[in-house]
């Protein structure tokens, strides 16, 4: 897809989803980092139910770094994979205390060097907590939707991110990720994409000529 058409896709999505944005509740970079780690394999709504009591118990990176592991596990248990997530949270908090004086760092390089933090998490934190765009957060929705529409042709998150950053201006990277995620959640769902009600149906490479895409494609 060329940049002019890609720009039209972005514009149509922005018009359809004026409320697009980060759906995790947070007050600062620390809270967003924790919430994003918890959101793996879990809905944002469930994470938002857990984090108020979590942040009351652990109001800073330093307090989290000194947490009792069993207590932390019980607090985040509803988000699933609680043992692995607890270890990630504590390892991450300890590294931030040791390497960054307890302040969440604001660069991709520093973030991805933290235990349990990959590019997707780092991109979410940079975009929403620091208003910095060093890449594009690619989750399962972005991967699926960007391929369906035809913005990219890539099988993995790294390939999708590479193609998208080449297609859109940096100033739009954060917005684009938010829009593709919300479009994937509300309309272009994995199993039953609502193509008849889709705001970008005229650009989508699957519809019109091929009909709706196969489930999960
Ligand atoms: S037309 Fe269908 S497959 Fe294409 S983006 Fe819209 S909902 Fe997804």
mmCIF file of N, CA and C in Angstrom, residues 113-160:
data_model
loop_
_atom_site.group_PDB
_atom_site.id
_atom_site.type_symbol
_atom_site.label_atom_id
_atom_site.label_comp_id
_atom_site.label_asym_id
_atom_site.label_seq_id
_atom_site.Cartn_x
_atom_site.Cartn_y
_atom_site.Cartn_z
ATOM 1 N N UNK A 113 16.067 -3.183 27.941
ATOM 2 C CA UNK A 113 17.095 -3.878 28.718
ATOM 3 C C UNK A 113 16.578 -4.301 30.093
ATOM 4 N N UNK A 114 15.350 -3.871 30.446
ATOM 5 C CA UNK A 114 14.776 -4.254 31.734
ATOM 6 C C UNK A 114 14.177 -5.661 31.630
ATOM 7 N N UNK A 115 14.269 -6.465 32.686
ATOM 8 C CA UNK A 115 13.675 -7.806 32.649
ATOM 9 C C UNK A 115 12.169 -7.722 32.390
ATOM 10 N N UNK A 116 11.681 -8.567 31.497
ATOM 11 C CA UNK A 116 10.240 -8.646 31.248
ATOM 12 C C UNK A 116 9.681 -7.554 30.355
ATOM 13 N N UNK A 117 10.555 -6.697 29.805
ATOM 14 C CA UNK A 117 10.071 -5.602 28.956
ATOM 15 C C UNK A 117 10.552 -5.816 27.524
ATOM 16 N N UNK A 118 9.611 -6.013 26.610
ATOM 17 C CA UNK A 118 9.930 -6.139 25.195
ATOM 18 C C UNK A 118 9.571 -4.867 24.450
ATOM 19 N N UNK A 119 9.724 -4.894 23.150
ATOM 20 C CA UNK A 119 9.469 -3.680 22.346
ATOM 21 C C UNK A 119 8.022 -3.210 22.445
ATOM 22 N N UNK A 120 7.087 -4.146 22.490
ATOM 23 C CA UNK A 120 5.690 -3.719 22.549
ATOM 24 C C UNK A 120 5.420 -2.938 23.832
ATOM 25 N N UNK A 121 5.824 -3.492 24.954
ATOM 26 C CA UNK A 121 5.627 -2.800 26.231
ATOM 27 C C UNK A 121 6.353 -1.455 26.225
ATOM 28 N N UNK A 122 7.593 -1.452 25.737
ATOM 29 C CA UNK A 122 8.370 -0.207 25.704
ATOM 30 C C UNK A 122 7.684 0.841 24.828
ATOM 31 N N UNK A 123 7.156 0.420 23.684
ATOM 32 C CA UNK A 123 6.478 1.373 22.803
ATOM 33 C C UNK A 123 5.227 1.952 23.465
ATOM 34 N N UNK A 124 4.471 1.127 24.173
ATOM 35 C CA UNK A 124 3.271 1.616 24.868
ATOM 36 C C UNK A 124 3.662 2.663 25.908
ATOM 37 N N UNK A 125 4.676 2.352 26.709
ATOM 38 C CA UNK A 125 5.099 3.272 27.771
ATOM 39 C C UNK A 125 5.646 4.576 27.186
ATOM 40 N N UNK A 126 6.485 4.444 26.171
ATOM 41 C CA UNK A 126 7.071 5.655 25.562
ATOM 42 C C UNK A 126 5.992 6.532 24.951
ATOM 43 N N UNK A 127 5.072 5.911 24.245
ATOM 44 C CA UNK A 127 4.039 6.673 23.548
ATOM 45 C C UNK A 127 3.089 7.359 24.514
ATOM 46 N N UNK A 128 2.601 6.633 25.513
ATOM 47 C CA UNK A 128 1.528 7.173 26.357
ATOM 48 C C UNK A 128 2.022 7.870 27.620
ATOM 49 N N UNK A 129 3.164 7.465 28.148
ATOM 50 C CA UNK A 129 3.641 8.088 29.388
ATOM 51 C C UNK A 129 4.700 9.156 29.127
ATOM 52 N N UNK A 130 5.386 9.074 27.985
ATOM 53 C CA UNK A 130 6.445 10.039 27.700
ATOM 54 C C UNK A 130 6.170 10.852 26.428
ATOM 55 N N UNK A 131 5.093 10.517 25.715
ATOM 56 C CA UNK A 131 4.779 11.178 24.433
ATOM 57 C C UNK A 131 5.978 11.133 23.485
ATOM 58 N N UNK A 132 6.688 9.985 23.506
ATOM 59 C CA UNK A 132 7.821 9.781 22.598
ATOM 60 C C UNK A 132 7.522 8.603 21.689
ATOM 61 N N UNK A 133 7.853 8.750 20.437
ATOM 62 C CA UNK A 133 7.534 7.702 19.477
ATOM 63 C C UNK A 133 8.827 7.174 18.854
ATOM 64 N N UNK A 134 9.307 6.080 19.423
ATOM 65 C CA UNK A 134 10.528 5.456 18.886
ATOM 66 C C UNK A 134 10.189 4.237 18.047
ATOM 67 N N UNK A 135 8.929 3.858 18.026
ATOM 68 C CA UNK A 135 8.461 2.718 17.247
ATOM 69 C C UNK A 135 6.957 2.644 17.365
ATOM 70 N N UNK A 136 6.390 1.513 16.923
ATOM 71 C CA UNK A 136 4.943 1.324 16.967
ATOM 72 C C UNK A 136 4.636 0.050 17.747
ATOM 73 N N UNK A 137 3.791 0.159 18.763
ATOM 74 C CA UNK A 137 3.422 -1.015 19.550
ATOM 75 C C UNK A 137 2.594 -1.960 18.686
ATOM 76 N N UNK A 138 3.082 -3.187 18.547
ATOM 77 C CA UNK A 138 2.386 -4.189 17.722
ATOM 78 C C UNK A 138 1.919 -5.321 18.627
ATOM 79 N N UNK A 139 0.618 -5.374 18.869
ATOM 80 C CA UNK A 139 0.052 -6.496 19.606
ATOM 81 C C UNK A 139 -0.676 -7.408 18.616
ATOM 82 N N UNK A 140 -1.433 -8.345 19.126
ATOM 83 C CA UNK A 140 -2.097 -9.310 18.242
ATOM 84 C C UNK A 140 -3.103 -8.633 17.307
ATOM 85 N N UNK A 141 -3.764 -7.545 17.790
ATOM 86 C CA UNK A 141 -4.721 -6.829 16.942
ATOM 87 C C UNK A 141 -4.011 -6.089 15.810
ATOM 88 N N UNK A 142 -2.950 -5.386 16.140
ATOM 89 C CA UNK A 142 -2.205 -4.638 15.124
ATOM 90 C C UNK A 142 -1.653 -5.597 14.065
ATOM 91 N N UNK A 143 -1.113 -6.712 14.530
ATOM 92 C CA UNK A 143 -0.571 -7.718 13.607
ATOM 93 C C UNK A 143 -1.644 -8.206 12.631
ATOM 94 N N UNK A 144 -2.796 -8.557 13.160
ATOM 95 C CA UNK A 144 -3.868 -9.095 12.325
ATOM 96 C C UNK A 144 -4.465 -8.027 11.405
ATOM 97 N N UNK A 145 -4.827 -6.887 11.970
ATOM 98 C CA UNK A 145 -5.554 -5.860 11.220
ATOM 99 C C UNK A 145 -4.683 -5.224 10.139
ATOM 100 N N UNK A 146 -3.442 -4.933 10.468
ATOM 101 C CA UNK A 146 -2.555 -4.302 9.484
ATOM 102 C C UNK A 146 -2.347 -5.209 8.279
ATOM 103 N N UNK A 147 -2.281 -6.513 8.523
ATOM 104 C CA UNK A 147 -2.141 -7.474 7.414
ATOM 105 C C UNK A 147 -3.433 -7.609 6.623
ATOM 106 N N UNK A 148 -4.565 -7.645 7.308
ATOM 107 C CA UNK A 148 -5.833 -7.784 6.603
ATOM 108 C C UNK A 148 -6.079 -6.596 5.666
ATOM 109 N N UNK A 149 -5.911 -5.419 6.219
ATOM 110 C CA UNK A 149 -6.174 -4.223 5.395
ATOM 111 C C UNK A 149 -5.226 -4.181 4.203
ATOM 112 N N UNK A 150 -3.994 -4.643 4.444
ATOM 113 C CA UNK A 150 -2.995 -4.580 3.390
ATOM 114 C C UNK A 150 -1.981 -3.470 3.611
ATOM 115 N N UNK A 151 -1.964 -2.915 4.833
ATOM 116 C CA UNK A 151 -0.945 -1.915 5.154
ATOM 117 C C UNK A 151 0.431 -2.567 5.112
ATOM 118 N N UNK A 152 0.491 -3.826 5.536
ATOM 119 C CA UNK A 152 1.758 -4.550 5.580
ATOM 120 C C UNK A 152 1.526 -5.973 5.096
ATOM 121 N N UNK A 153 2.621 -6.647 4.821
ATOM 122 C CA UNK A 153 2.578 -8.085 4.594
ATOM 123 C C UNK A 153 3.734 -8.674 5.384
ATOM 124 N N UNK A 154 3.462 -8.962 6.637
ATOM 125 C CA UNK A 154 4.527 -9.452 7.522
ATOM 126 C C UNK A 154 3.929 -10.415 8.523
ATOM 127 N N UNK A 155 4.667 -11.477 8.827
ATOM 128 C CA UNK A 155 4.129 -12.538 9.672
ATOM 129 C C UNK A 155 4.401 -12.314 11.155
ATOM 130 N N UNK A 156 5.341 -11.440 11.479
ATOM 131 C CA UNK A 156 5.647 -11.264 12.898
ATOM 132 C C UNK A 156 5.648 -9.789 13.288
ATOM 133 N N UNK A 157 5.681 -9.560 14.607
ATOM 134 C CA UNK A 157 5.547 -8.191 15.128
ATOM 135 C C UNK A 157 6.671 -7.282 14.635
ATOM 136 N N UNK A 158 7.889 -7.817 14.582
ATOM 137 C CA UNK A 158 9.020 -6.990 14.149
ATOM 138 C C UNK A 158 8.843 -6.543 12.699
ATOM 139 N N UNK A 159 8.382 -7.466 11.850
ATOM 140 C CA UNK A 159 8.164 -7.134 10.441
ATOM 141 C C UNK A 159 7.049 -6.120 10.266
ATOM 142 N N UNK A 160 5.962 -6.286 11.031
ATOM 143 C CA UNK A 160 4.843 -5.338 10.959
ATOM 144 C C UNK A 160 5.304 -3.946 11.393
#
